[in-house]
Short mmCIF file of C-alpha atoms in Angstrom, two decimals:
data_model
loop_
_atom_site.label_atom_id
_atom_site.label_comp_id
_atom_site.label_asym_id
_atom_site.label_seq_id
_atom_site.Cartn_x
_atom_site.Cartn_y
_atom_site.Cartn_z
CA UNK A 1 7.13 100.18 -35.59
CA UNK A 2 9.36 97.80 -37.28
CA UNK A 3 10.74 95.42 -34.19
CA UNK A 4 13.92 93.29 -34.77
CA UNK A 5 13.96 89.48 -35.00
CA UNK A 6 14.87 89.89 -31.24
CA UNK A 7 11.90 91.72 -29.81
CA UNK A 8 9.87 88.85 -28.48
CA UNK A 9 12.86 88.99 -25.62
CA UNK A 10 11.71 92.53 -24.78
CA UNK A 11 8.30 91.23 -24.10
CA UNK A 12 9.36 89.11 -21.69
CA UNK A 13 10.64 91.88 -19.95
CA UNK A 14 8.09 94.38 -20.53
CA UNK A 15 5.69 91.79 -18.72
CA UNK A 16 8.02 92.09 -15.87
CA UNK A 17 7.89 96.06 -15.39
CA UNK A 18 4.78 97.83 -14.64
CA UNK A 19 4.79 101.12 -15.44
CA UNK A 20 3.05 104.50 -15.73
CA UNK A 21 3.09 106.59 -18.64
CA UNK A 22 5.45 109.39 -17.66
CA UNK A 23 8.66 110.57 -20.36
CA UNK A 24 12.35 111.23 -19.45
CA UNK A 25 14.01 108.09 -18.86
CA UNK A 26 16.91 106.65 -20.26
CA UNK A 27 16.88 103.25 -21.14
CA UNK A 28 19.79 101.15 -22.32
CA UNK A 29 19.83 97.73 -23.67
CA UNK A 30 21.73 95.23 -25.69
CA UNK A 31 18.36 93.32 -26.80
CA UNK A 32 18.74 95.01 -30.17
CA UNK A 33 20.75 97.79 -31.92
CA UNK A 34 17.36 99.71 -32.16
CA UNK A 35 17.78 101.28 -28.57
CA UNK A 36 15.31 104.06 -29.40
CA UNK A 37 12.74 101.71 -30.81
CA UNK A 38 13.12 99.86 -27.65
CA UNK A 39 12.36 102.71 -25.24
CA UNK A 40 9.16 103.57 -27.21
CA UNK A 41 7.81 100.29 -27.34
CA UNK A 42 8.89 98.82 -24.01
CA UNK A 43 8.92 102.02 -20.94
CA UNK A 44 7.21 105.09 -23.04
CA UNK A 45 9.51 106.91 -20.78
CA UNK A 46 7.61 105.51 -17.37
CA UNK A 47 9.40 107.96 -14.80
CA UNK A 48 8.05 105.25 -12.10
CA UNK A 49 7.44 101.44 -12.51
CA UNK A 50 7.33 98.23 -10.39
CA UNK A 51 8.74 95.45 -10.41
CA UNK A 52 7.03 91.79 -9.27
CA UNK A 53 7.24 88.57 -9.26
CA UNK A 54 10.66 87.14 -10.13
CA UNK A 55 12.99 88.82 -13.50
CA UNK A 56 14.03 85.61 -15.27
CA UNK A 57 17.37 84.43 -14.02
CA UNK A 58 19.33 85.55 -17.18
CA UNK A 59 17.97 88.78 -17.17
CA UNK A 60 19.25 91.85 -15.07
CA UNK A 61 17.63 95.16 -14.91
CA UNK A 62 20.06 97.88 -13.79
CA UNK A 63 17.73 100.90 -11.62
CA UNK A 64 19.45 104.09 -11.28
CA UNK A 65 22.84 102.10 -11.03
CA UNK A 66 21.59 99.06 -8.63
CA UNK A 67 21.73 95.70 -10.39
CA UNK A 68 18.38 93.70 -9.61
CA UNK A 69 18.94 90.12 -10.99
CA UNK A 70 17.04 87.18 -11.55
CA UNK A 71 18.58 85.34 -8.25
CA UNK A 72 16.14 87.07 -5.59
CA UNK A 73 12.10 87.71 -5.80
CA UNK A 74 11.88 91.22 -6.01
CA UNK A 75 8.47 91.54 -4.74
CA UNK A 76 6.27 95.08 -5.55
CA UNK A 77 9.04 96.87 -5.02
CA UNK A 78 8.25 100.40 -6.55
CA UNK A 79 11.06 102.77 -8.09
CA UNK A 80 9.79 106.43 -8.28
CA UNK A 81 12.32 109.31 -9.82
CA UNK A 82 13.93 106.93 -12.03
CA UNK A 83 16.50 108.58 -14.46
CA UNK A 84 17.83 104.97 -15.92
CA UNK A 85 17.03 101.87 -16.49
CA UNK A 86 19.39 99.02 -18.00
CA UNK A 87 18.06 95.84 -19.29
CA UNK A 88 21.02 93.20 -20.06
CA UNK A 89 20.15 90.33 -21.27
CA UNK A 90 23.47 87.40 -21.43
CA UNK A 91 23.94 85.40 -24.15
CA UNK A 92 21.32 82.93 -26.23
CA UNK A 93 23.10 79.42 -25.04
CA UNK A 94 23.09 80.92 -21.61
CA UNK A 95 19.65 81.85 -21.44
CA UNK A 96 18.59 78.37 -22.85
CA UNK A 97 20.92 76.82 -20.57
CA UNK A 98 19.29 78.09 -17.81
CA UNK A 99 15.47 77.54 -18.60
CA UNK A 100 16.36 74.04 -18.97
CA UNK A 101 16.65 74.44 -14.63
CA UNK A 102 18.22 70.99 -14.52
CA UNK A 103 21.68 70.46 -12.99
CA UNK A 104 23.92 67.40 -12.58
CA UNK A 105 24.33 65.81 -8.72
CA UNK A 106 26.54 62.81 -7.36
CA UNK A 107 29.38 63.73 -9.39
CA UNK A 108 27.82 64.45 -12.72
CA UNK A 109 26.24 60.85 -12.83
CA UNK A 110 22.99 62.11 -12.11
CA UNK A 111 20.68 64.84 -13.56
CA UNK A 112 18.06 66.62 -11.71
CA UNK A 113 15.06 68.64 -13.01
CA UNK A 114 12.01 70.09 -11.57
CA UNK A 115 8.75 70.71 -12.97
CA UNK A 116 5.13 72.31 -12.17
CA UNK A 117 1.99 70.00 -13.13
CA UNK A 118 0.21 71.94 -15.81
CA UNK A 119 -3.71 72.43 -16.50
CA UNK A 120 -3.02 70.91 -19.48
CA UNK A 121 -1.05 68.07 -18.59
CA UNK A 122 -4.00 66.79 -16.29
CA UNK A 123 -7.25 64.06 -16.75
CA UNK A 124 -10.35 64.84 -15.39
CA UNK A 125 -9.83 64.20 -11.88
CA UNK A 126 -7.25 66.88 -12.07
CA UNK A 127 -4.22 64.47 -11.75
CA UNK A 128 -1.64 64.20 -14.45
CA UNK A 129 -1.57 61.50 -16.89
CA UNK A 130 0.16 58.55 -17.48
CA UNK A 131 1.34 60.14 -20.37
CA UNK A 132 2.19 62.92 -18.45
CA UNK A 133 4.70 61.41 -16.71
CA UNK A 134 5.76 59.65 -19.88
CA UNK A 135 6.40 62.78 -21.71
CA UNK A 136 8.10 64.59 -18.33
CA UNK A 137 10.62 61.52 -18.16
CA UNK A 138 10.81 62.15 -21.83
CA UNK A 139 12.25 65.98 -21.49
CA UNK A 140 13.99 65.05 -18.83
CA UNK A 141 16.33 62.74 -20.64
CA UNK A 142 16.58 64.90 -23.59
CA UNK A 143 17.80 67.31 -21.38
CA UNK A 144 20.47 65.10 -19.42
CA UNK A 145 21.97 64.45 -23.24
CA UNK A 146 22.15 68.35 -23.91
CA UNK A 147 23.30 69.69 -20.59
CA UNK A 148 26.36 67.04 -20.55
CA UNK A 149 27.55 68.85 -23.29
CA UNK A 150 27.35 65.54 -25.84
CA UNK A 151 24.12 66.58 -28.02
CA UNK A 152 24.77 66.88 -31.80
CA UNK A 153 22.33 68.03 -34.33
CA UNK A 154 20.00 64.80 -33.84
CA UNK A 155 16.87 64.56 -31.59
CA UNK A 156 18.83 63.31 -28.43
CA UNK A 157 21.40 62.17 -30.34
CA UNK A 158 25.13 62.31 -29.73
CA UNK A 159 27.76 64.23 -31.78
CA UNK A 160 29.55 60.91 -33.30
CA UNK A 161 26.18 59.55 -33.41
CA UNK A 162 25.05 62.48 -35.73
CA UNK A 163 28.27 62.14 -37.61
CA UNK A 164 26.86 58.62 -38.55
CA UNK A 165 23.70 59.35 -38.86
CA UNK A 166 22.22 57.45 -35.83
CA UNK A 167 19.33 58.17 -33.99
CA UNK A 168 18.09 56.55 -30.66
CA UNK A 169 15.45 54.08 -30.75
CA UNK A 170 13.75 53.29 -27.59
CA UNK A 171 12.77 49.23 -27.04
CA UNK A 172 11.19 48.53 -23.43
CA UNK A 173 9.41 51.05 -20.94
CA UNK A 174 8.57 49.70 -17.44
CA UNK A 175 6.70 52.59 -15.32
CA UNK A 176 5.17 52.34 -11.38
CA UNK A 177 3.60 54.88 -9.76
CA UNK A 178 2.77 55.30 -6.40
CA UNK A 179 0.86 57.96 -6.71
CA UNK A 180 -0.43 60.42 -9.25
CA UNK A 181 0.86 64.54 -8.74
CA UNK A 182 -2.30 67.05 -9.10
CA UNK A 183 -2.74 70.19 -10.92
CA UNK A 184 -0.04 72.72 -9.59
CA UNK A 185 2.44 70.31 -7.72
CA UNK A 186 5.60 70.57 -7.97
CA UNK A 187 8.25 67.02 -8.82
CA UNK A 188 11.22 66.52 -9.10
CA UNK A 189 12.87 64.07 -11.59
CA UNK A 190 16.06 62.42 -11.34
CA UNK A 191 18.03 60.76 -14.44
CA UNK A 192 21.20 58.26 -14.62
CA UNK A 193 21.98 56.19 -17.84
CA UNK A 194 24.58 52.65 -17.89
CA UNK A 195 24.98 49.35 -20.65
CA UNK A 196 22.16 47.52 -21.40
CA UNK A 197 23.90 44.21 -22.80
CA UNK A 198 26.80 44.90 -25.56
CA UNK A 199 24.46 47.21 -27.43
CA UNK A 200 22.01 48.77 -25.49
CA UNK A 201 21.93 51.29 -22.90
CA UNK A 202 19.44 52.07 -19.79
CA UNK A 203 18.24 54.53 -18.70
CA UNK A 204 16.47 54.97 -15.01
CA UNK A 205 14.25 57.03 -13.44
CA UNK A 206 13.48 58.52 -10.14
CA UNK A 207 10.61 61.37 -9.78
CA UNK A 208 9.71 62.75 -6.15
CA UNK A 209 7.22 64.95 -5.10
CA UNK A 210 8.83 68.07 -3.98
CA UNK A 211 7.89 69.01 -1.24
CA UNK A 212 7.76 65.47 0.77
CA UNK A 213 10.73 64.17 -0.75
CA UNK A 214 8.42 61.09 -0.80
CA UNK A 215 9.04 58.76 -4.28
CA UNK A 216 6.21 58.91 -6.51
CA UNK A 217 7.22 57.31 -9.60
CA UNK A 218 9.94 54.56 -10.15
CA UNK A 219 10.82 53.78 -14.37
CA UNK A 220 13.32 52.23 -16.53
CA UNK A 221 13.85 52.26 -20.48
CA UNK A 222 16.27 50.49 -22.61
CA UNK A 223 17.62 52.16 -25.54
CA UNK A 224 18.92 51.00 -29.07
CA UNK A 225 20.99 53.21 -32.09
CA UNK A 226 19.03 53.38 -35.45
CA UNK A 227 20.42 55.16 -38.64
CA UNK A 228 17.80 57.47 -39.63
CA UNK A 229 18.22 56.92 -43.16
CA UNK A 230 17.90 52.94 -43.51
CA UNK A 231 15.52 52.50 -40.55
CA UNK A 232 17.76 49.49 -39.61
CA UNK A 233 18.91 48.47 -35.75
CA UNK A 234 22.70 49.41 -36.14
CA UNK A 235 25.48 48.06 -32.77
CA UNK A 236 26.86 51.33 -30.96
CA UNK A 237 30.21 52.58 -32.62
CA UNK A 238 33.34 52.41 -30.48
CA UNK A 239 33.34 56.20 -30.85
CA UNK A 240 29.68 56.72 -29.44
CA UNK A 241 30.39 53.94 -26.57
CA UNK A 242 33.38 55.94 -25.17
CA UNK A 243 31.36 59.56 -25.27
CA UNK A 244 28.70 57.62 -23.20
CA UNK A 245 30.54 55.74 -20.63
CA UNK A 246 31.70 58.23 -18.57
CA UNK A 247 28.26 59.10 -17.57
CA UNK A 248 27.10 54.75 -16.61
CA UNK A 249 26.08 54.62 -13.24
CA UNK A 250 25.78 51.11 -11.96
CA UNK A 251 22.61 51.31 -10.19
CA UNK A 252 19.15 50.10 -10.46
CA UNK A 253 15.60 51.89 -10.07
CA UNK A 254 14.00 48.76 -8.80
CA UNK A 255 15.64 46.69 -6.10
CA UNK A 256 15.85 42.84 -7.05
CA UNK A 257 15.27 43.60 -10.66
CA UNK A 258 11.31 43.72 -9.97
CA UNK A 259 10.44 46.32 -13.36
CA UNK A 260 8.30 43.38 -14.62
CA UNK A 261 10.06 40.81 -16.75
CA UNK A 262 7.81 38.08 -17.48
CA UNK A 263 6.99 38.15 -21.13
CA UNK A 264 4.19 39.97 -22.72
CA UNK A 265 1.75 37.34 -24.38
CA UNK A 266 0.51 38.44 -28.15
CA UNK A 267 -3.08 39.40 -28.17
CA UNK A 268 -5.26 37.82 -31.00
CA UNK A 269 -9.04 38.30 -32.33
CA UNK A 270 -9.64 35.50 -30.46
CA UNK A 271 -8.08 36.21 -27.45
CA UNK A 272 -8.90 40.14 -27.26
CA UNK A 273 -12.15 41.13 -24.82
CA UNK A 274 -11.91 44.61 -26.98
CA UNK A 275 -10.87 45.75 -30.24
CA UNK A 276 -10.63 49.20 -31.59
CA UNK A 277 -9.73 50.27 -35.13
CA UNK A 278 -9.70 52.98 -37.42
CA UNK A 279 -7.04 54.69 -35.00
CA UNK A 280 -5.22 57.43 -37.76
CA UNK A 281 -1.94 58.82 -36.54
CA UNK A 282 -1.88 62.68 -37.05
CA UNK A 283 1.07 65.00 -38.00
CA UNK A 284 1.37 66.76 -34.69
CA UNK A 285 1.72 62.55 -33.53
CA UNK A 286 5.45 62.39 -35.14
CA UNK A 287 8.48 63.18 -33.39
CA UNK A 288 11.77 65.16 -34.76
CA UNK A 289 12.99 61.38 -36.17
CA UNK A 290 9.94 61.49 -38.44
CA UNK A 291 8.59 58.38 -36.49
CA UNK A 292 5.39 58.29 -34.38
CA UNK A 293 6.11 59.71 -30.55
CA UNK A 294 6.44 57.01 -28.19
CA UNK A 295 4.25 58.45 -25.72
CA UNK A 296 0.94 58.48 -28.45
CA UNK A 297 0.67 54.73 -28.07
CA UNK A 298 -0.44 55.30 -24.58
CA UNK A 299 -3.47 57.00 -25.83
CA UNK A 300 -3.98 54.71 -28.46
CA UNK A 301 -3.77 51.98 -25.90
CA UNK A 302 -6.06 53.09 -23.61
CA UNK A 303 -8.58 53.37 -26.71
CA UNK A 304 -9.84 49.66 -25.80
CA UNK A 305 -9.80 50.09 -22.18
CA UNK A 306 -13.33 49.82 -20.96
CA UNK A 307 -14.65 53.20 -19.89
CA UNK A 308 -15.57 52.70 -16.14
CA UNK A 309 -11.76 51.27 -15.91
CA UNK A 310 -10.54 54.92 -17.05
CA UNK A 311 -13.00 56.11 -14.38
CA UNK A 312 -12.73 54.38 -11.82
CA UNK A 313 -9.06 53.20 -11.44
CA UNK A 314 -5.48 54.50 -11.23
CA UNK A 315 -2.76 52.61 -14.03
CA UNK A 316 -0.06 52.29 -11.36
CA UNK A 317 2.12 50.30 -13.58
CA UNK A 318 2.83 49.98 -17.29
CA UNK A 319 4.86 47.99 -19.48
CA UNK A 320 5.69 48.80 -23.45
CA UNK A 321 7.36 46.81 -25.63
CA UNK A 322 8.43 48.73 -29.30
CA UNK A 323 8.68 46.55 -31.86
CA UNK A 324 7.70 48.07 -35.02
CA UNK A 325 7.85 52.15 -36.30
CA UNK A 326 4.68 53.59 -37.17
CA UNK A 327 4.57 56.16 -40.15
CA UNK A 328 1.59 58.80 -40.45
CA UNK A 329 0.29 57.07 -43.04
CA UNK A 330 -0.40 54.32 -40.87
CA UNK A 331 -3.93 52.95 -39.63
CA UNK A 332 -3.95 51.10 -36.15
CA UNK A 333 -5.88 49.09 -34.21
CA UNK A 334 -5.63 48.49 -30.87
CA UNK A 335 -6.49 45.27 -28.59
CA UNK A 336 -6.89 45.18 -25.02
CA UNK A 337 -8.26 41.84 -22.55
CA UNK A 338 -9.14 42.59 -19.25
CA UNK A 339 -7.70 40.22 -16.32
CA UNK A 340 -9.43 39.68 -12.98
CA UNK A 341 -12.74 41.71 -13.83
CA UNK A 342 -15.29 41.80 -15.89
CA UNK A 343 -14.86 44.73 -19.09
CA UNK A 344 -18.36 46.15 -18.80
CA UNK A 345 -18.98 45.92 -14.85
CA UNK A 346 -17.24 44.57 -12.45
CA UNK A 347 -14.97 46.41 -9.93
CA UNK A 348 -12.06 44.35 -7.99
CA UNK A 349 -9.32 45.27 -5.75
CA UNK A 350 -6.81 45.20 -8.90
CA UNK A 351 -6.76 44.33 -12.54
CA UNK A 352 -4.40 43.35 -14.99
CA UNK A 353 -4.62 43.75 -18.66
CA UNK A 354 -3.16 43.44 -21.53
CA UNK A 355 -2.83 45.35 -24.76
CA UNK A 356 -1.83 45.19 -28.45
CA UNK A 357 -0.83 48.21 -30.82
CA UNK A 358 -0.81 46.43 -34.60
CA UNK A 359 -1.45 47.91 -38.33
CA UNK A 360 -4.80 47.24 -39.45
CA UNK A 361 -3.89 46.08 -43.18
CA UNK A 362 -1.68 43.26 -42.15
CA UNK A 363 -1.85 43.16 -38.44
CA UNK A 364 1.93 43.77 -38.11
CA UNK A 365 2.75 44.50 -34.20
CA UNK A 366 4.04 47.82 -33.30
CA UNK A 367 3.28 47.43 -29.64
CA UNK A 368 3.29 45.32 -26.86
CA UNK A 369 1.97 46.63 -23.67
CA UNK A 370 0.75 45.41 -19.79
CA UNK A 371 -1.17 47.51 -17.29
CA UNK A 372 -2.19 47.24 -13.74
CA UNK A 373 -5.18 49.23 -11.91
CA UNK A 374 -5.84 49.99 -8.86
CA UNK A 375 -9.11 51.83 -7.76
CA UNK A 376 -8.82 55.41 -7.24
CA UNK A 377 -9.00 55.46 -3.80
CA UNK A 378 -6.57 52.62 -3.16
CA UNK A 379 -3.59 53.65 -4.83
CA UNK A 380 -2.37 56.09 -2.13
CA UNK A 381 -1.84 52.86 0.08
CA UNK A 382 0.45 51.20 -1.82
CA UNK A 383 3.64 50.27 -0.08
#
């Protein structure tokens, strides 16, 4: 059967409903104008089905002229002598509206949004990642931009800042966790943006484990316009500064400006305990502004961290400093010096190190970065 370009909706639905394989049901739908096509493929007229786990929130299924929405669990519920089913489905910006499952708090200054720790978004003690977090805080912020109704056609960007063909560029990341979420928890993220100087802007971070309430994970950004075009720094238009400003929020993610100021010494040969080269960035590495993704120069960073490091420690704070764009058709190397322990050996209450992203040809910087570690089993008693 020939399906319409909408059909993968009906799937969705059809993995909601289980059903035996009886005949003489009507089924309506406004999924697709092939109504018949849809009560083949989807119910081969079940006379009884059942219905579990939760519909998706935009979706209602109408049984024998009871609505059954997405806003209650339904359970196993089981329908037997069904004569009609109707599956409405709301509009496309609705339904993406509402997977998005953020919403806006404390006036609209703040956005909220949940997520569920992945098997895939885990290391191998089954805790997420560093980047993890990085690419969570990430979404989250993309999001905010979208759901305030300001988003043009650019990757984040506004609508006067797509008019001018601006892009943002992101400068500093400070992160600190207190502690790392495990496979299957549950966190909650909160987002605020305000100035940065005369032509920056910040952006904070607050994410919370769910169920405690307790704070987890404390970060802060700061965030430059590029035109996409030129690659060159631009100031932020009058026009984009005024769509903006109505969302600032004069507050600060780390109390007496503590999100690690102190200036990021450049790693040499000399100076490195570790260098790593020959690090390729890949096609899947480049983001929608046809630069590399921020969050691959973790990876790439932790390249020349010394193995029993990644082992045995928690990163419970990092610091990245942008300064140069990397291009797929770039080869890196990356540096890394080791403070307070030995590389190969030693384990201490805490070490420090420090890290350098640069091209391999002609050694050009791209990244600035500072790490702390904690052993595994001490990060849980952090203040």
């Amino acid at each position: 059967m020939t399906t319409s370009a909408k059909s993968t909706s009906f799937d969705y639905v059809k993995s909601q409903l289980f059903h035996s394989r009886k005949k003489n049901i009507e089924v309506v739908s406004n999924f697709s104008p092939s109504v018949n096509g849809f009560n083949k493929n989807c119910f081969d007229g079940s006379k009884s089905f059942r219905l579990y786990n939760r519909i998706h929130p935009n979706i209602d299924v109408v049984v024998n002229g009871k609505k059954i929405n997405g806003s209650a669990s339904v359970g196993e519920t089981s329908y037997v002598g069904l004569k009609k089913c109707e599956v409405i489905k709301y509009k496309e910006e609705d339904l993406a509206q509402t997977c998005m499952l953020g919403k806006f708090v404390e006036g609209r200054f703040v956005y909220k949004q949940t997520f569920i720790i992945r098997s895939y978004e885990i290391g191998p003690d089954k805790t997420a990642t560093m980047e993890t977090l990085m690419n969570l805080l990430q979404e989250t912020a993309l999001n905010h931009v979208t759901s305030s109704g300001l988003a043009g056609n650019g990757f984040g960007a506004t609508r006067e800042m797509s008019l001018r063909k601006l892009i943002w560029v992101v400068t500093r990341v400070h992160v600190q966790v207190n502690k790392y979420s495990s496979w299957g928890d549950v966190v909650e993220i909160d987002t605020w943006v305000d100035a940065a100087g005369k032509n920056g802007m910040r952006r904070d971070w607050i994410i919370r484990d769910y169920r405690t309430q307790n704070v987890i994970t404390r970060a802060t950004s700061t965030w430059v316009t590029m035109n996409r075009e030129t690659r060159r720094l631009s100031k932020i238009p009058d026009e984009v500064r005024q769509e903006v400003e109505p969302f600032y929020l004069n507050r600060y993610v780390f109390a007496n400006g503590d999100d690690d100021p102190d200036k990021i010494n450049k790693l040499t040969d000399d100076t490195a305990d570790i260098i790593q080269s020959g690090l390729a960035p890949r096609w899947n590495d480049m983001d929608a502004n046809q630069h590399v993704n921020n969050v691959k120069y973790i990876g790439w960073i932790l390249e020349s961290v010394p193995l029993n490091v990644l082992q045995d420690y928690d990163m419970t704070s990092m610091t990245l400093e942008y300064r140069r764009e990397c291009r797929q058709a770039n080869v890196l190397e990356s540096l890394t010096t080791m403070k307070n322990a030995d590389p190969l050996t030693t384990i201490t209450k805490d070490i420090e190190s420090t890290h350098l992203l640069r091209m391999q040809d002609d050694r050009a910087e791209i990244v600035r970065a500072r790490t702390k570690w904690l052993p595994k089993n001490m990060i849980d008693q952090q203040p």
